[in-house]
Coordinates of C-alpha atoms and ligand atoms in Angstrom, one line a residue:
M1 CA -21.5 -21.4 26.3
R2 CA -19.0 -22.2 23.7
T3 CA -16.4 -19.4 23.2
S4 CA -15.0 -18.0 19.9
I5 CA -12.8 -15.4 18.8
A6 CA -12.0 -14.2 15.3
T7 CA -8.5 -14.5 14.6
V8 CA -8.5 -10.8 13.6
S9 CA -8.7 -10.1 16.9
L10 CA -5.4 -11.1 17.6
S11 CA -1.4 -10.2 16.5
G12 CA 0.8 -12.5 14.8
S13 CA 1.1 -15.0 12.4
L14 CA -2.2 -17.5 12.2
T15 CA -0.6 -20.0 13.8
E16 CA 0.5 -17.7 16.6
K17 CA -3.3 -16.3 16.8
L18 CA -4.8 -20.3 17.0
T19 CA -2.3 -21.0 19.5
A20 CA -2.6 -18.1 22.0
A21 CA -6.9 -18.7 21.6
S22 CA -6.4 -22.3 22.6
R23 CA -3.9 -21.7 25.2
A24 CA -6.4 -19.0 26.8
G25 CA -9.5 -21.5 26.9
F26 CA -11.3 -20.4 23.7
D27 CA -13.4 -23.3 22.0
G28 CA -13.1 -22.3 18.5
V29 CA -12.2 -19.6 16.0
E30 CA -13.5 -17.4 13.4
I31 CA -11.0 -17.7 10.8
F32 CA -10.0 -14.4 8.9
E33 CA -9.7 -14.8 5.1
N34 CA -6.6 -13.1 5.1
D35 CA -5.0 -15.0 7.9
L36 CA -5.4 -18.0 5.5
L37 CA -4.1 -16.4 2.9
A38 CA -0.9 -15.3 4.5
S39 CA -0.4 -18.4 5.8
P40 CA 2.1 -21.3 4.6
L41 CA -0.2 -23.9 5.9
T42 CA -2.8 -25.6 3.9
P43 CA -6.4 -25.5 4.6
E44 CA -5.9 -29.1 5.6
E45 CA -2.9 -28.4 7.8
I46 CA -4.8 -25.6 9.5
R47 CA -7.8 -27.7 10.2
A48 CA -5.5 -30.1 11.5
R49 CA -3.7 -27.6 13.9
C50 CA -7.0 -26.4 15.2
A51 CA -8.2 -30.0 15.8
D52 CA -4.9 -30.5 17.5
L53 CA -5.2 -27.7 19.7
G54 CA -8.8 -28.6 20.5
L55 CA -10.2 -25.6 18.3
S56 CA -13.3 -25.7 16.5
V57 CA -13.6 -23.6 13.1
D58 CA -16.6 -21.9 14.0
L59 CA -16.7 -19.4 10.8
Y60 CA -15.1 -18.2 7.8
Q61 CA -15.2 -14.4 7.2
P62 CA -15.4 -12.1 5.2
M63 CA -17.4 -12.9 2.0
R64 CA -18.5 -9.2 0.4
D65 CA -20.7 -7.6 -2.1
I66 CA -22.8 -10.7 -3.0
E67 CA -26.1 -9.0 -2.9
A68 CA -28.3 -6.6 -5.0
V69 CA -25.4 -6.0 -7.4
P70 CA -25.7 -6.0 -11.6
A71 CA -25.9 -9.4 -12.8
D72 CA -22.6 -9.6 -14.3
E73 CA -21.3 -8.7 -10.4
F74 CA -23.4 -11.5 -9.3
A75 CA -21.9 -14.1 -11.5
R76 CA -18.4 -13.3 -10.4
G77 CA -19.6 -13.2 -7.0
L78 CA -21.0 -16.7 -6.9
R79 CA -17.9 -17.8 -8.8
R80 CA -15.7 -16.4 -6.1
A81 CA -18.2 -18.2 -3.3
R82 CA -17.5 -21.7 -5.1
H83 CA -13.7 -21.2 -4.7
K84 CA -14.3 -19.8 -0.9
F85 CA -16.7 -23.0 -0.3
E86 CA -14.0 -25.4 -1.7
V87 CA -11.7 -23.6 0.8
M88 CA -13.9 -23.9 3.5
R89 CA -14.5 -28.0 2.7
R90 CA -10.9 -28.7 3.4
L91 CA -10.9 -26.1 6.5
G92 CA -13.8 -28.1 8.0
A93 CA -15.9 -24.8 8.5
D94 CA -19.6 -24.7 8.2
T95 CA -20.3 -21.2 8.3
V96 CA -19.7 -18.4 6.1
L97 CA -20.0 -14.5 6.8
V98 CA -21.6 -12.4 4.6
C99 CA -21.7 -8.8 4.9
S100 CA -24.3 -6.3 3.5
S101 CA -23.0 -4.7 0.5
V102 CA -21.0 -1.7 -0.2
H103 CA -20.4 -2.2 -3.8
P104 CA -20.9 1.2 -5.6
L105 CA -23.7 -0.6 -7.5
A106 CA -25.4 -2.5 -5.3
V107 CA -29.1 -1.1 -5.3
D108 CA -31.8 -0.9 -3.2
D109 CA -33.9 -3.4 -3.7
D110 CA -34.8 -6.4 -0.9
A111 CA -36.3 -8.6 -3.5
L112 CA -33.2 -8.6 -5.4
A113 CA -31.1 -9.2 -2.6
A114 CA -33.1 -12.2 -1.0
Y115 CA -33.1 -13.7 -4.6
H116 CA -29.3 -13.5 -4.8
L117 CA -28.7 -14.6 -1.0
R118 CA -31.1 -17.5 -1.8
Q119 CA -29.0 -18.7 -5.0
L120 CA -25.8 -18.3 -3.0
A121 CA -27.5 -20.4 -0.2
D122 CA -28.3 -23.2 -2.6
L123 CA -24.7 -23.3 -3.8
A124 CA -23.7 -23.3 0.1
Q125 CA -26.3 -26.0 0.5
E126 CA -24.3 -28.4 -2.2
F127 CA -21.3 -27.9 0.1
G128 CA -23.0 -28.6 3.4
L129 CA -21.9 -25.2 4.3
R130 CA -24.6 -22.3 5.8
V131 CA -24.4 -18.8 5.1
A132 CA -24.9 -16.1 7.7
Y133 CA -25.6 -12.6 6.8
E134 CA -24.7 -9.4 8.5
A135 CA -26.1 -5.9 7.9
L136 CA -22.6 -3.8 8.3
A137 CA -23.5 -0.6 10.1
W138 CA -22.1 1.1 6.9
G139 CA -23.7 -0.8 4.5
R140 CA -24.4 0.7 1.4
H141 CA -28.4 0.1 1.6
V142 CA -28.7 -2.5 4.4
S143 CA -27.1 -1.2 7.6
T144 CA -29.7 -2.5 10.2
Y145 CA -30.0 -6.0 11.7
D146 CA -33.8 -5.8 11.5
H147 CA -33.2 -5.1 7.6
A148 CA -30.7 -8.1 7.1
W149 CA -33.3 -10.2 8.8
R150 CA -36.3 -9.2 6.8
I151 CA -34.2 -10.1 3.9
V152 CA -32.9 -13.5 5.1
E153 CA -36.7 -14.2 6.0
A154 CA -37.8 -12.9 2.4
A155 CA -35.2 -15.6 0.9
D156 CA -36.7 -18.1 3.3
H157 CA -33.9 -20.6 2.5
P158 CA -32.9 -23.1 4.9
A159 CA -29.1 -22.7 4.4
L160 CA -28.9 -18.9 4.9
G161 CA -29.4 -17.1 8.5
T162 CA -28.4 -14.2 9.9
C163 CA -25.0 -13.1 12.0
L164 CA -26.0 -10.6 14.7
D165 CA -22.8 -8.1 15.5
S166 CA -23.2 -6.1 18.8
F167 CA -20.9 -3.6 17.4
H168 CA -23.4 -2.7 14.1
I169 CA -26.1 -2.8 16.1
L170 CA -25.1 -0.5 19.2
S171 CA -22.7 1.7 17.3
R172 CA -26.3 2.6 15.0
G173 CA -27.9 3.0 18.2
S174 CA -30.5 0.4 17.2
D175 CA -33.0 -1.1 19.8
P176 CA -31.4 -4.3 20.3
K177 CA -35.0 -5.9 21.6
G178 CA -36.3 -6.1 18.1
I179 CA -33.8 -9.4 18.4
E180 CA -35.9 -11.7 20.1
D181 CA -38.5 -11.4 16.9
I182 CA -35.9 -13.4 15.5
P183 CA -36.4 -17.1 15.5
G184 CA -33.0 -18.4 17.6
E185 CA -32.4 -21.1 14.9
K186 CA -31.8 -18.5 12.3
I187 CA -29.3 -16.5 13.8
F188 CA -26.5 -18.6 12.5
F189 CA -23.5 -16.8 14.4
L190 CA -23.3 -14.1 17.2
Q191 CA -20.2 -11.3 17.4
L192 CA -19.2 -9.4 20.2
A193 CA -17.1 -6.2 20.5
D194 CA -17.7 -3.1 22.9
A195 CA -16.5 0.0 21.7
P196 CA -15.9 3.4 23.7
L197 CA -18.5 5.7 23.1
L198 CA -16.8 8.2 20.4
A199 CA -18.5 10.5 18.1
M200 CA -16.8 9.9 14.8
D201 CA -17.3 7.8 11.3
V202 CA -18.8 4.6 12.2
L203 CA -16.3 2.7 9.9
Q204 CA -13.1 4.3 11.4
W205 CA -14.5 3.5 14.7
S206 CA -15.1 0.1 13.7
R207 CA -11.7 -0.5 12.2
H208 CA -9.7 0.8 15.1
Y209 CA -11.7 1.4 18.3
R210 CA -13.4 -2.0 19.0
C211 CA -12.7 -3.6 22.4
F212 CA -13.5 -6.6 24.2
P213 CA -17.2 -6.5 26.1
G214 CA -16.8 -4.9 29.6
Q215 CA -14.2 -2.4 28.2
G216 CA -16.2 0.0 26.2
G217 CA -19.6 2.0 26.8
F218 CA -21.7 -0.4 25.2
D219 CA -24.6 -2.6 27.0
V220 CA -23.1 -5.9 25.4
A221 CA -24.6 -7.8 28.0
G222 CA -28.3 -6.6 27.5
L223 CA -27.8 -7.3 23.7
V224 CA -26.6 -10.8 24.5
R225 CA -30.0 -11.1 26.9
H226 CA -32.1 -10.2 24.2
V227 CA -30.1 -12.9 21.9
L228 CA -30.6 -15.6 24.6
R229 CA -34.1 -15.1 24.8
T230 CA -34.7 -16.1 21.0
G231 CA -33.0 -20.0 22.1
Y232 CA -29.6 -18.9 20.3
D233 CA -27.4 -21.3 20.8
G234 CA -24.4 -21.0 18.9
P235 CA -20.9 -19.7 20.4
L236 CA -20.4 -16.4 22.1
S237 CA -17.4 -14.9 19.3
L238 CA -15.0 -11.9 19.9
E239 CA -14.5 -9.9 16.6
V240 CA -12.7 -7.0 17.6
F241 CA -10.4 -4.6 15.5
N242 CA -8.3 -2.7 17.3
D243 CA -4.9 -0.8 16.7
V244 CA -3.3 -1.7 19.9
F245 CA -4.6 -5.4 20.4
R246 CA -2.6 -5.5 16.5
Q247 CA 0.3 -4.7 18.1
A248 CA 0.3 -6.6 21.6
E249 CA 1.3 -9.8 22.3
A250 CA -1.4 -12.4 21.4
G251 CA -1.0 -14.2 24.3
P252 CA -2.0 -11.8 26.8
T253 CA -4.6 -10.3 24.7
A254 CA -6.3 -13.7 24.2
V255 CA -6.1 -14.2 27.9
D256 CA -8.0 -10.6 28.6
A257 CA -10.4 -11.7 25.7
H258 CA -11.4 -14.8 27.3
R259 CA -11.8 -12.9 30.4
S260 CA -14.3 -10.6 29.1
L261 CA -16.2 -13.5 27.9
L262 CA -16.3 -15.2 31.3
V263 CA -17.5 -12.2 33.0
L264 CA -20.1 -11.4 30.2
Q265 CA -21.6 -14.7 30.8
E266 CA -21.7 -14.2 34.6
T267 CA -23.6 -11.0 33.8
V268 CA -25.8 -12.5 31.6
G269 CA -26.6 -15.8 34.2
V270 CA -25.3 -18.4 31.9
A271 CA -21.9 -19.1 34.5
T272 CA -21.3 -18.6 38.1
P273 CA -17.9 -18.3 38.8
P274 CA -17.2 -18.2 42.3
A275 CA -18.5 -14.5 43.4
P276 CA -16.1 -11.6 43.4
V277 CA -14.7 -10.8 47.2
V278 CA -14.2 -7.0 47.3
P279 CA -11.0 -5.8 49.0
T280 CA -11.5 -3.8 52.5
G281 CA -8.6 -2.1 52.8
I282 CA -4.8 -1.8 51.8
A283 CA -2.6 -4.3 54.2
F284 CA 0.3 -2.8 52.7
A285 CA 2.1 -1.8 49.4
E286 CA 5.4 -3.5 48.9
L287 CA 8.4 -1.7 47.1
V288 CA 11.4 -3.9 45.5
T289 CA 14.5 -2.2 45.2
P290 CA 18.2 -3.2 44.9
D291 CA 19.5 -0.9 47.2
A292 CA 17.2 -0.2 50.2
E293 CA 18.9 3.3 50.9
P294 CA 17.7 5.9 48.7
V295 CA 14.0 4.6 49.6
S296 CA 14.5 4.1 53.6
A297 CA 15.9 7.7 53.4
V298 CA 12.4 8.9 51.9
L299 CA 10.3 7.1 54.0
G300 CA 12.3 8.1 56.9
A301 CA 12.0 11.6 56.1
L302 CA 8.1 11.1 55.7
G303 CA 7.7 10.1 59.6
F304 CA 8.0 6.1 58.7
A305 CA 9.8 4.1 61.3
R306 CA 11.3 0.6 60.3
T307 CA 9.3 -1.4 62.8
A308 CA 9.8 -5.3 61.6
R309 CA 11.9 -7.5 59.5
H310 CA 10.7 -10.3 57.9
R311 CA 11.8 -13.5 59.6
S312 CA 13.3 -15.3 56.5
K313 CA 13.8 -12.9 53.6
P314 CA 15.6 -9.2 53.3
V315 CA 12.2 -7.4 53.3
D316 CA 11.3 -4.6 55.8
L317 CA 8.1 -3.4 57.4
W318 CA 8.1 0.4 57.2
Q319 CA 5.0 1.9 59.4
Q320 CA 3.2 4.8 60.1
G321 CA -0.4 4.9 61.3
E322 CA -2.1 2.7 58.9
A323 CA 0.4 3.0 56.3
R324 CA 2.6 -0.2 55.9
I325 CA 5.0 -0.2 53.2
L326 CA 7.6 -3.3 52.3
V327 CA 10.9 -2.7 51.3
N328 CA 12.2 -5.8 49.6
T329 CA 16.0 -6.1 48.8
S330 CA 15.6 -10.0 47.8
G331 CA 17.2 -11.2 44.8
A332 CA 13.5 -10.6 43.2
A333 CA 14.5 -7.4 43.0
R334 CA 14.1 -5.8 39.7
R335 CA 16.5 -5.0 37.5
D336 CA 14.9 -1.8 36.3
G337 CA 15.1 -0.4 39.9
T338 CA 12.9 0.8 42.5
G339 CA 9.3 -0.2 42.0
L340 CA 6.2 -0.8 43.3
A341 CA 5.8 -4.4 42.9
A342 CA 3.1 -5.9 45.1
I343 CA -0.1 -4.8 47.0
G344 CA -1.5 -6.3 50.1
L345 CA -5.5 -6.1 50.0
E346 CA -7.1 -6.9 52.9
S347 CA -9.9 -9.2 52.2
P348 CA -12.8 -10.8 54.3
D349 CA -12.0 -14.1 52.5
P350 CA -8.7 -14.6 50.5
T351 CA -9.3 -18.2 49.5
G352 CA -12.4 -17.4 48.1
A353 CA -10.6 -14.0 46.3
A354 CA -7.8 -16.2 45.1
R355 CA -10.5 -18.9 43.5
R356 CA -12.2 -16.0 41.7
A357 CA -9.3 -14.5 40.5
E358 CA -8.3 -18.3 39.3
A359 CA -11.8 -18.4 37.6
L360 CA -11.0 -15.6 35.8
L361 CA -7.7 -16.5 34.5
A362 CA -5.6 -14.8 36.5
P363 CA -2.3 -16.3 37.3
V364 CA -2.1 -17.6 40.5
L365 CA 1.3 -17.2 41.7
P366 CA 3.4 -19.6 43.6
R367 CA 3.6 -19.0 47.4
R368 CA 6.6 -16.8 48.0
R369 CA 7.3 -18.2 51.5
A370 CA 9.4 -20.5 54.0
P371 CA 7.5 -23.3 55.5
E372 CA 6.9 -21.5 58.6
D373 CA 5.3 -18.5 56.9
A374 CA 1.9 -18.0 56.7
P375 CA 0.1 -19.3 53.4
L376 CA -0.8 -16.1 51.2
D377 CA -2.8 -16.3 48.4
A378 CA -1.6 -14.0 45.7
V379 CA -2.5 -13.9 42.2
A380 CA -1.0 -11.3 38.9
A381 CA -2.5 -8.3 37.5
P382 CA -2.1 -7.6 34.0
D383 CA 0.6 -5.0 34.6
G384 CA 2.8 -8.0 36.7
T385 CA 1.9 -6.5 39.9
E386 CA 1.4 -9.2 42.7
L387 CA -1.9 -8.8 44.6
F388 CA -1.4 -10.5 47.7
F389 CA -5.3 -11.1 49.9
C390 CA -4.5 -10.6 53.2
A391 CA -6.9 -11.7 56.0
T392 CA -6.9 -9.0 58.1
Q393 CA -9.2 -8.9 60.8
R394 CA -9.5 -6.0 63.4
N395 CA -7.9 -6.1 66.6
E396 CA -5.7 -9.4 65.3
L397 CA -2.5 -9.5 63.8
P398 CA -3.0 -10.1 60.1
N399 CA -2.1 -13.2 58.6
W400 CA 1.3 -11.7 57.1
R401 CA 2.3 -9.8 59.6
A402 CA 3.1 -12.9 61.7
D403 CA 6.0 -13.8 59.2
F404 CA 7.7 -10.3 60.5
T405 CA 9.8 -10.2 63.6
D406 CA 9.7 -6.5 65.5
V407 CA 12.5 -4.6 65.8
A408 CA 13.3 -1.9 67.9
H409 CA 12.4 1.8 66.7
R410 CA 11.8 5.4 67.9
A411 CA 8.1 6.1 67.2
G412 CA 7.9 9.6 65.8
T413 CA 5.1 12.0 65.5
P414 CA 2.7 10.6 62.8
G415 CA 1.8 12.9 60.0
V416 CA 0.6 10.3 57.5
H417 CA -2.0 7.9 58.7
G418 CA -2.8 5.8 55.9
I419 CA -2.2 4.8 52.5
D420 CA -4.7 7.4 50.3
H421 CA -4.3 5.4 46.8
L422 CA -1.5 3.1 44.7
A423 CA -1.2 4.7 41.5
L424 CA -0.1 1.9 39.0
T425 CA 1.5 2.9 35.4
Q426 CA 0.1 0.1 32.9
P427 CA 1.9 -1.3 29.8
W428 CA 0.7 1.3 27.2
H429 CA -1.2 -1.7 25.7
H430 CA -2.9 -3.2 28.3
F431 CA -4.8 -0.3 29.8
D432 CA -8.4 -1.3 28.9
E433 CA -7.5 -5.0 30.1
A434 CA -5.9 -3.7 33.6
T435 CA -9.6 -1.9 34.1
L436 CA -11.8 -4.9 33.3
F437 CA -9.4 -7.2 35.4
H438 CA -9.5 -5.2 38.6
R439 CA -13.4 -4.7 38.3
S440 CA -14.3 -8.1 37.5
V441 CA -11.5 -10.1 39.1
L442 CA -11.6 -7.4 42.3
G443 CA -15.2 -6.5 42.5
L444 CA -13.7 -2.8 42.3
H445 CA -15.9 -0.2 40.8
A446 CA -14.5 2.0 37.9
Q447 CA -14.6 5.5 37.8
E448 CA -14.9 7.9 34.6
S449 CA -11.7 7.8 32.3
V450 CA -9.8 11.2 32.3
D451 CA -7.2 12.3 29.6
V452 CA -3.9 14.4 31.3
A453 CA -2.3 16.1 28.9
D454 CA 2.0 15.4 29.3
P455 CA 4.6 17.7 27.7
Y456 CA 5.5 14.5 25.3
G457 CA 2.2 12.7 25.0
L458 CA -1.0 12.1 26.5
M459 CA -1.9 10.4 29.7
R460 CA -5.1 8.3 30.5
S461 CA -6.0 7.6 34.0
R462 CA -8.8 5.7 35.8
A463 CA -9.2 4.9 39.2
V464 CA -10.8 1.8 40.4
T465 CA -12.6 1.7 44.1
N466 CA -14.2 -0.3 46.6
A467 CA -17.7 0.9 47.9
D468 CA -16.4 3.3 51.1
E469 CA -13.3 4.1 48.9
S470 CA -10.7 2.2 51.4
V471 CA -9.3 0.8 48.2
R472 CA -8.2 3.1 45.6
I473 CA -6.0 2.3 42.9
A474 CA -5.5 4.9 39.7
L475 CA -4.5 2.9 36.6
S476 CA -2.9 5.1 34.4
V477 CA -1.2 4.8 30.5
G478 CA 0.6 6.8 28.5
A479 CA -0.4 7.3 24.7
A480 CA 2.7 5.2 23.8
P481 CA 5.5 3.3 25.0
T482 CA 7.6 6.3 26.4
D483 CA 10.4 6.8 29.6
D484 CA 8.7 5.1 32.7
T485 CA 11.0 7.1 35.1
V486 CA 8.6 9.9 34.2
H487 CA 5.2 7.9 34.0
A488 CA 6.1 6.4 37.6
Q489 CA 4.0 4.7 40.0
H490 CA 3.2 6.1 43.2
I491 CA 1.8 5.6 46.7
A492 CA -0.1 8.4 47.9
L493 CA -0.3 8.9 52.1
T494 CA -3.4 10.1 53.6
T495 CA -2.2 13.2 56.0
D496 CA -4.9 15.8 58.1
D497 CA -2.1 18.5 57.5
V498 CA -0.4 18.4 54.4
V499 CA 1.2 21.7 55.3
A500 CA 2.9 20.3 58.4
A501 CA 3.6 17.2 56.8
A502 CA 5.3 18.3 53.9
R503 CA 7.3 20.7 56.5
R504 CA 8.4 18.2 58.7
F505 CA 9.2 16.1 55.2
R506 CA 11.6 18.9 54.1
A507 CA 13.4 19.6 57.7
A508 CA 14.2 15.8 57.5
G509 CA 16.1 16.4 54.3
G510 CA 13.3 15.5 52.1
R511 CA 13.1 16.5 48.7
L512 CA 9.7 17.7 47.1
L513 CA 9.0 18.1 43.7
P514 CA 8.9 22.1 42.8
I515 CA 6.0 23.4 41.2
P516 CA 6.4 26.3 38.8
A517 CA 5.1 30.1 40.0
N518 CA 2.9 30.0 37.0
Y519 CA 0.8 27.8 38.8
Y520 CA 0.2 29.8 41.9
D521 CA -0.9 32.9 39.8
D522 CA -3.4 30.8 38.4
L523 CA -4.3 29.5 41.4
A524 CA -4.7 33.0 43.0
A525 CA -6.7 34.1 40.3
R526 CA -9.1 31.1 40.9
Y527 CA -9.7 30.9 44.1
E528 CA -9.4 33.3 47.1
F529 CA -7.4 31.9 49.9
P530 CA -6.9 33.3 53.3
D531 CA -3.8 35.5 53.8
G532 CA -0.4 33.6 53.8
E533 CA -1.8 30.5 52.7
L534 CA -0.8 30.8 49.1
E535 CA 2.5 31.5 50.0
T536 CA 2.9 28.4 51.8
Y537 CA 1.9 26.1 49.0
R538 CA 4.1 28.3 46.4
E539 CA 7.4 27.4 49.3
L540 CA 6.2 23.9 49.7
G541 CA 4.9 22.8 46.1
I542 CA 1.5 22.0 47.5
L543 CA -1.0 21.7 44.4
Y544 CA -4.8 22.7 45.3
D545 CA -7.8 21.2 43.8
R546 CA -11.6 21.5 44.8
D547 CA -14.5 19.5 43.6
A548 CA -18.5 19.4 44.6
H549 CA -17.4 17.3 47.5
G550 CA -14.7 19.5 49.2
E551 CA -11.0 20.4 48.7
F552 CA -7.9 18.6 48.2
R553 CA -4.4 19.4 48.8
H554 CA -1.4 17.8 48.1
C555 CA 2.2 17.2 47.0
Y556 CA 4.9 15.0 45.7
T557 CA 8.3 13.6 46.3
V558 CA 11.2 13.6 43.9
T559 CA 10.9 10.4 41.7
V560 CA 13.3 7.5 43.6
G561 CA 14.1 4.6 40.7
R562 CA 10.1 4.3 39.4
V563 CA 8.2 5.4 42.2
F564 CA 7.8 8.6 44.2
F565 CA 5.1 9.6 46.7
E566 CA 2.6 11.9 47.0
L567 CA 0.9 13.6 50.6
A568 CA -2.5 14.2 50.2
Q569 CA -4.9 15.9 52.4
R570 CA -8.4 15.0 51.1
D571 CA -11.4 17.3 52.8
G572 CA -14.4 15.6 51.3
Y573 CA -12.8 15.7 47.8
R574 CA -13.4 12.5 46.0
G575 CA -10.8 13.4 43.0
Y576 CA -7.2 12.5 42.3
G577 CA -6.1 15.7 41.4
A578 CA -6.6 15.0 37.6
Q579 CA -6.5 19.1 37.1
N580 CA -3.1 19.7 38.7
A581 CA -1.4 16.3 36.9
P582 CA -0.2 18.3 33.6
V583 CA 1.8 20.5 35.9
R584 CA 3.1 17.6 38.0
L585 CA 4.1 15.6 34.9
A586 CA 5.7 18.9 33.5
A587 CA 7.8 19.4 36.8
Q588 CA 8.6 15.7 36.9
H589 CA 10.0 15.7 33.1
A590 CA 11.6 19.4 34.0
G591 CA 13.7 17.3 36.9
R592 CA 14.9 14.2 35.0
P593 CA 18.5 14.3 34.1
V594 CA 19.2 15.7 30.8
R595 CA 19.6 13.1 27.9
Ligands
LIG1 MG1 -18.9 -8.6 12.2
LIG2 MG1 -2.2 10.5 43.1

């Protein structure tokens, strides 16, 4: 189906918005009147710009307070309409959006509303245009889609139809099934937006919290299925008002927006991109660093051994059990210090995984390899993390591993046997996109979002996992741009005995994050522990949590650059220690050099 986006959904000047929409692959745009008013371009120039960019102008919007108002108001409304229709003709837009009236003098009179809309449609017809009437969820007398449709039906004019907006319908809890009673050719336009499920004033909710389909809590796909059953064949158009997107760069937002429509079309069965190939494990985590020494010291103290070196690049493989960490000191190392740059995902079909990612607009990365290296498919996640799809087969050397030459090392007593989870800090305006990306591109399942108190803000966190939880990625973001040495990424390592692992780490010179005594006093009041156990936790800085499935004991290393490690002992427990995260964040803030 054709895809479209309202210019109001993107940041920047009208020209920037149009360019971003076109680059992201949209077929058309809805031009928001304010964007036109603020543009130095004439309507003809905007039309030409759109044509050059391969965009149709699918809608001009909005027109307000037209219907069911006093006669003198209506006369003024028609005068405005005439001007707008002139502009639309110059712009090459054929449909105008009319929102249900919020005028204080508007009356509750459907016959008058229909009469006014019929006159407006008569005028539109003279210009060769169409009017799409939409019920605002907060319309003064018309606030539901079925009410708007009854008025359109009563007006009975070929140039008058209705516009359905998923936000207005779903935010009111209306049953979208009734959409099927509207003839498809009378649905002149379909606007789509999702939103988190919030209990708040619907106008504020709409103006600030709309998001792209699949990012919120509405069943947008379910609504679209009803619309498609009517025979509607207009565009799927995104109309999203969101404080964050208004500030974010238009280019990436447009790509995320278009991805949401591709996924939506797959969900409702009108598009079939390559099927998701769900990763089956974490092959490796890759750290980049300008200086291998501090990271190597921590890895060594954690019991890792440097087991292999890349044949052609300054990349070391550190391994312990099934936990594999690459330390990359090549020129690609970030200027901003040590960080988690890439994840190797075990994939039953790396090529298929990359094809899926590409179809859903993930940038495919040039293969970083020497001619003799194994070809490795990789794409970039929205936060820039490189995701490598690795063909790892049981009892066989995985493709990427063949590029490494073993080096002599002393095998220690492993205290760690795998990667429990990876925690990626998202740029503050890309959290919802990140979740949608990991869900749709990688086929992972997103768990509930949790809010975690941080001494200097609020952290949102959401885990994405595969079915057997052999891949767990925790995505998090602060409420505002913040010091990312605190909101660092982390690699959580699986251990069967966190006390022994922590002791060994300390004995080897490693530094654990100290946890305040108050935490343990409270823990003692909440749970009963065998004699001496709590004292051990207190001494080592081990945190404790429990859920319906089991127990969790974990501790943290101090941060190196932008990354720290967690030792995690999971005994049936399914969470990530969110209960303890505020204490951890406060301890990390406290341990930071004074500014
Ligand atoms: Mg709308
Ligand atoms: Mg963690």
